[in-house]
GROMACS .gro file of C-alpha atoms in nm:
model
  213
    1GLY     CA    1 -16.834  16.991   0.204
    2VAL     CA    2 -17.050  17.054   0.506
    3THR     CA    3 -17.088  17.412   0.619
    4VAL     CA    4 -17.106  17.453   0.992
    5ALA     CA    5 -17.279  17.766   1.109
    6ASP     CA    6 -17.089  17.973   1.359
    7ARG     CA    7 -17.254  17.964   1.696
    8ALA     CA    8 -17.175  18.207   1.969
    9MET     CA    9 -17.071  18.022   2.280
   10PRO     CA   10 -17.284  18.119   2.579
   11GLU     CA   11 -17.101  18.328   2.833
   12ARG     CA   12 -17.044  18.174   3.172
   13GLN     CA   13 -17.269  18.329   3.425
   14ALA     CA   14 -17.083  18.462   3.726
   15VAL     CA   15 -17.216  18.323   4.050
   16GLU     CA   16 -17.303  18.618   4.269
   17ARG     CA   17 -17.257  18.561   4.635
   18ALA     CA   18 -17.368  18.784   4.917
   19PRO     CA   19 -17.078  18.974   5.076
   20ARG     CA   20 -16.944  18.839   5.399
   21VAL     CA   21 -17.008  19.026   5.719
   22GLN     CA   22 -16.714  19.018   5.960
   23ASN     CA   23 -16.823  19.029   6.320
   24TYR     CA   24 -16.748  18.957   6.683
   25ILE     CA   25 -16.941  18.680   6.855
   26LYS     CA   26 -17.072  18.923   7.119
   27ASP     CA   27 -17.249  19.124   6.847
   28LEU     CA   28 -17.439  18.834   6.690
   29GLN     CA   29 -17.818  18.865   6.712
   30GLY     CA   30 -17.936  18.530   6.578
   31ASP     CA   31 -18.067  18.610   6.229
   32GLU     CA   32 -17.751  18.680   6.027
   33GLU     CA   33 -17.644  18.524   5.697
   34ASN     CA   34 -17.290  18.487   5.564
   35VAL     CA   35 -17.125  18.593   5.889
   36GLU     CA   36 -16.747  18.560   5.909
   37LEU     CA   37 -16.584  18.482   6.243
   38VAL     CA   38 -16.223  18.426   6.344
   39ALA     CA   39 -16.204  18.227   6.664
   40THR     CA   40 -16.031  17.958   6.867
   41VAL     CA   41 -16.169  17.607   6.912
   42LEU     CA   42 -16.260  17.585   7.280
   43GLN     CA   43 -16.433  17.246   7.287
   44VAL     CA   44 -16.514  16.967   7.040
   45TYR     CA   45 -16.812  16.734   7.074
   46ASP     CA   46 -16.862  16.379   6.949
   47PRO     CA   47 -16.978  16.348   6.586
   48ARG     CA   48 -17.326  16.233   6.495
   49PHE     CA   49 -17.395  15.981   6.220
   50PHE     CA   50 -17.726  15.921   6.043
   51ASP     CA   51 -17.873  15.757   5.735
   52SER     CA   52 -17.943  16.000   5.453
   53CYS     CA   53 -18.099  16.017   5.109
   54PRO     CA   54 -17.825  15.974   4.844
   55GLN     CA   55 -18.005  16.224   4.618
   56CYS     CA   56 -18.050  16.520   4.854
   57ASN     CA   57 -17.853  16.422   5.169
   58ARG     CA   58 -18.154  16.482   5.391
   59LYS     CA   59 -18.183  16.282   5.710
   60LEU     CA   60 -18.411  15.982   5.662
   61LEU     CA   61 -18.725  15.934   5.866
   62GLY     CA   62 -18.857  15.602   5.994
   63GLY     CA   63 -18.870  15.324   5.738
   64ASN     CA   64 -18.591  15.483   5.532
   65GLN     CA   65 -18.828  15.754   5.413
   66CYS     CA   66 -18.690  16.071   5.259
   67PRO     CA   67 -18.922  16.372   5.301
   68GLN     CA   68 -18.857  16.465   4.938
   69HIS     CA   69 -18.786  16.140   4.750
   70GLY     CA   70 -18.986  15.879   4.940
   71GLU     CA   71 -18.851  15.538   5.035
   72VAL     CA   72 -18.476  15.493   4.991
   73ALA     CA   73 -18.350  15.146   4.904
   74VAL     CA   74 -17.982  15.204   4.986
   75PRO     CA   75 -17.930  15.486   5.237
   76GLY     CA   76 -17.612  15.688   5.245
   77LEU     CA   77 -17.415  15.758   5.563
   78ASN     CA   78 -17.394  16.122   5.661
   79PHE     CA   79 -17.249  16.297   5.963
   80SER     CA   80 -17.196  16.624   6.144
   81MET     CA   81 -16.999  16.752   6.441
   82ASN     CA   82 -17.021  17.048   6.679
   83ALA     CA   83 -16.756  17.267   6.836
   84LEU     CA   84 -16.754  17.562   7.073
   85LEU     CA   85 -16.572  17.862   6.924
   86ASP     CA   86 -16.442  18.159   7.124
   87ASP     CA   87 -16.309  18.491   6.988
   88GLY     CA   88 -16.239  18.663   7.320
   89THR     CA   89 -16.571  18.851   7.318
   90GLY     CA   90 -16.794  18.545   7.358
   91ASN     CA   91 -16.844  18.190   7.241
   92VAL     CA   92 -17.081  18.019   7.001
   93ARG     CA   93 -17.172  17.656   6.941
   94THR     CA   94 -17.100  17.582   6.577
   95SER     CA   95 -17.228  17.296   6.359
   96PHE     CA   96 -17.005  17.148   6.090
   97TRP     CA   97 -17.192  16.929   5.844
   98LYS     CA   98 -17.024  16.668   5.630
   99GLN     CA   99 -16.797  16.868   5.399
  100GLN     CA  100 -16.709  17.129   5.660
  101ALA     CA  101 -16.636  16.858   5.919
  102LEU     CA  102 -16.391  16.704   5.672
  103ARG     CA  103 -16.226  17.041   5.613
  104LEU     CA  104 -16.202  17.111   5.984
  105THR     CA  105 -16.050  16.774   6.073
  106GLY     CA  106 -15.846  16.722   5.755
  107LYS     CA  107 -15.990  16.373   5.719
  108THR     CA  108 -16.128  16.192   5.416
  109GLU     CA  109 -16.488  16.076   5.414
  110ALA     CA  110 -16.382  15.713   5.461
  111GLU     CA  111 -16.155  15.805   5.753
  112PHE     CA  112 -16.428  16.004   5.925
  113GLN     CA  113 -16.686  15.728   5.884
  114ARG     CA  114 -16.463  15.494   6.084
  115TYR     CA  115 -16.543  15.697   6.395
  116LYS     CA  116 -16.896  15.558   6.381
  117ASP     CA  117 -16.770  15.211   6.479
  118ASP     CA  118 -16.475  15.336   6.685
  119PRO     CA  119 -16.588  15.654   6.865
  120ASN     CA  120 -16.291  15.643   7.104
  121ALA     CA  121 -16.059  15.712   6.810
  122PHE     CA  122 -16.219  16.055   6.777
  123GLU     CA  123 -16.062  16.162   7.108
  124SER     CA  124 -15.735  16.236   6.926
  125ILE     CA  125 -15.925  16.470   6.690
  126LYS     CA  126 -16.070  16.656   6.987
  127ASN     CA  127 -15.726  16.704   7.138
  128ASP     CA  128 -15.569  16.814   6.809
  129LEU     CA  129 -15.837  17.077   6.745
  130LEU     CA  130 -15.833  17.235   7.091
  131GLY     CA  131 -15.678  17.581   7.073
  132GLU     CA  132 -15.671  17.586   6.693
  133PHE     CA  133 -15.743  17.925   6.535
  134ILE     CA  134 -15.987  17.905   6.243
  135LYS     CA  135 -16.204  18.123   6.023
  136VAL     CA  136 -16.566  18.025   5.968
  137VAL     CA  137 -16.830  18.165   5.735
  138GLY     CA  138 -17.191  18.066   5.799
  139ARG     CA  139 -17.540  18.153   5.912
  140VAL     CA  140 -17.646  18.241   6.264
  141LYS     CA  141 -17.973  18.150   6.431
  142ARG     CA  142 -18.115  18.154   6.780
  143ASN     CA  143 -18.191  17.819   6.938
  144GLU     CA  144 -18.512  17.897   7.123
  145THR     CA  145 -18.504  17.570   7.318
  146PHE     CA  146 -18.171  17.649   7.483
  147ASP     CA  147 -18.197  18.028   7.443
  148ARG     CA  148 -17.859  18.064   7.276
  149ILE     CA  149 -17.702  18.180   6.950
  150GLU     CA  150 -17.575  17.903   6.719
  151LEU     CA  151 -17.375  17.906   6.397
  152THR     CA  152 -17.391  17.666   6.102
  153ALA     CA  153 -17.065  17.665   5.907
  154ASN     CA  154 -17.080  17.695   5.528
  155LEU     CA  155 -16.706  17.746   5.480
  156VAL     CA  156 -16.411  17.664   5.704
  157PHE     CA  157 -16.051  17.783   5.678
  158THR     CA  158 -15.785  17.630   5.902
  159ASP     CA  159 -15.470  17.782   5.748
  160VAL     CA  160 -15.511  18.140   5.870
  161ASP     CA  161 -15.284  18.401   6.028
  162PRO     CA  162 -15.436  18.490   6.369
  163ILE     CA  163 -15.263  18.828   6.403
  164ALA     CA  164 -15.346  18.943   6.049
  165GLU     CA  165 -15.708  18.827   6.073
  166LEU     CA  166 -15.771  18.999   6.406
  167GLN     CA  167 -15.602  19.322   6.298
  168ASN     CA  168 -15.813  19.329   5.982
  169LEU     CA  169 -16.132  19.270   6.182
  170ASP     CA  170 -16.046  19.537   6.439
  171LYS     CA  171 -15.974  19.796   6.170
  172LYS     CA  172 -16.291  19.719   5.978
  173LEU     CA  173 -16.522  19.735   6.278
  174ALA     CA  174 -16.352  20.049   6.410
  175ALA     CA  175 -16.406  20.217   6.072
  176GLU     CA  176 -16.774  20.119   6.073
  177LYS     CA  177 -16.831  20.257   6.424
  178LYS     CA  178 -16.649  20.587   6.350
  179PRO     CA  179 -16.733  20.673   5.988
  180ASP     CA  180 -16.625  21.038   6.020
  181ALA     CA  181 -16.287  20.952   6.161
  182ALA     CA  182 -16.244  20.670   5.914
  183SER     CA  183 -16.316  20.898   5.620
  184GLU     CA  184 -16.029  21.125   5.725
  185GLN     CA  185 -15.778  20.842   5.725
  186PRO     CA  186 -15.570  20.772   5.413
  187ALA     CA  187 -15.716  20.507   5.186
  188SER     CA  188 -15.438  20.263   5.277
  189ALA     CA  189 -15.548  20.264   5.642
  190LYS     CA  190 -15.906  20.167   5.571
  191ALA     CA  191 -16.013  19.808   5.601
  192PRO     CA  192 -16.178  19.665   5.291
  193ASP     CA  193 -16.557  19.664   5.283
  194THR     CA  194 -16.564  19.323   5.122
  195VAL     CA  195 -16.359  19.010   5.154
  196ASP     CA  196 -16.181  18.869   4.851
  197VAL     CA  197 -16.325  18.525   4.788
  198ALA     CA  198 -16.150  18.455   4.458
  199GLY     CA  199 -16.040  18.097   4.431
  200GLU     CA  200 -16.239  17.975   4.727
  201GLU     CA  201 -16.475  17.685   4.700
  202VAL     CA  202 -16.847  17.739   4.691
  203VAL     CA  203 -17.053  17.550   4.942
  204SER     CA  204 -17.090  17.185   4.848
  205LEU     CA  205 -17.432  17.036   4.792
  206ASP     CA  206 -17.335  16.790   5.064
  207ASP     CA  207 -17.385  17.073   5.311
  208LEU     CA  208 -17.752  17.116   5.224
  209GLU     CA  209 -17.870  16.851   5.467
  210SER     CA  210 -18.191  16.918   5.650
  211LEU     CA  211 -18.141  17.064   5.994
  212ASP     CA  212 -18.474  16.928   6.108
  213GLU     CA  213 -18.426  16.660   6.367
   0.00000   0.00000   0.00000
């Protein structure tokens, strides 16, 4: 017979993600990572479509040139959309790249791509999203050209409870501003320092498009 040596199976490495930072829009500075906002969709802008490299999803330059992989024979079609979010303390223009745009709109990739040839059909999406309450996790930067704070979404959640989310945010920020008073409260009254992300999707590689335009 053949003897098969026992081999220890390698343990799965846990993917460590930076903790989310819940915040109000008015407190954003322009250099934050993994910021979590709960806000209402105030305005939706037309989507943008562009040819991309099928290997890295970067926007192609002239002559179908990818900055990383050179000339691309068969470009892919990529897209993004912007929306203005408001949480009652301020508003922020937010970019939703391919996968997050699909999550926000509830559309498939094929359905979304149809808006490239029929942009008027996107008007119904704009109307449906207005007033919707969502939770977004992403990175914040300052747009020096327009002198404004902007957010790029890495995760989007549309099925959220507005009252519960806002109460949780208020409690957490109140505890951070008044640590002495918070420490005297019973443990059950304290907001959690971290957000449970078990079962949530990690950011898709499709969201790693270049932001250089």
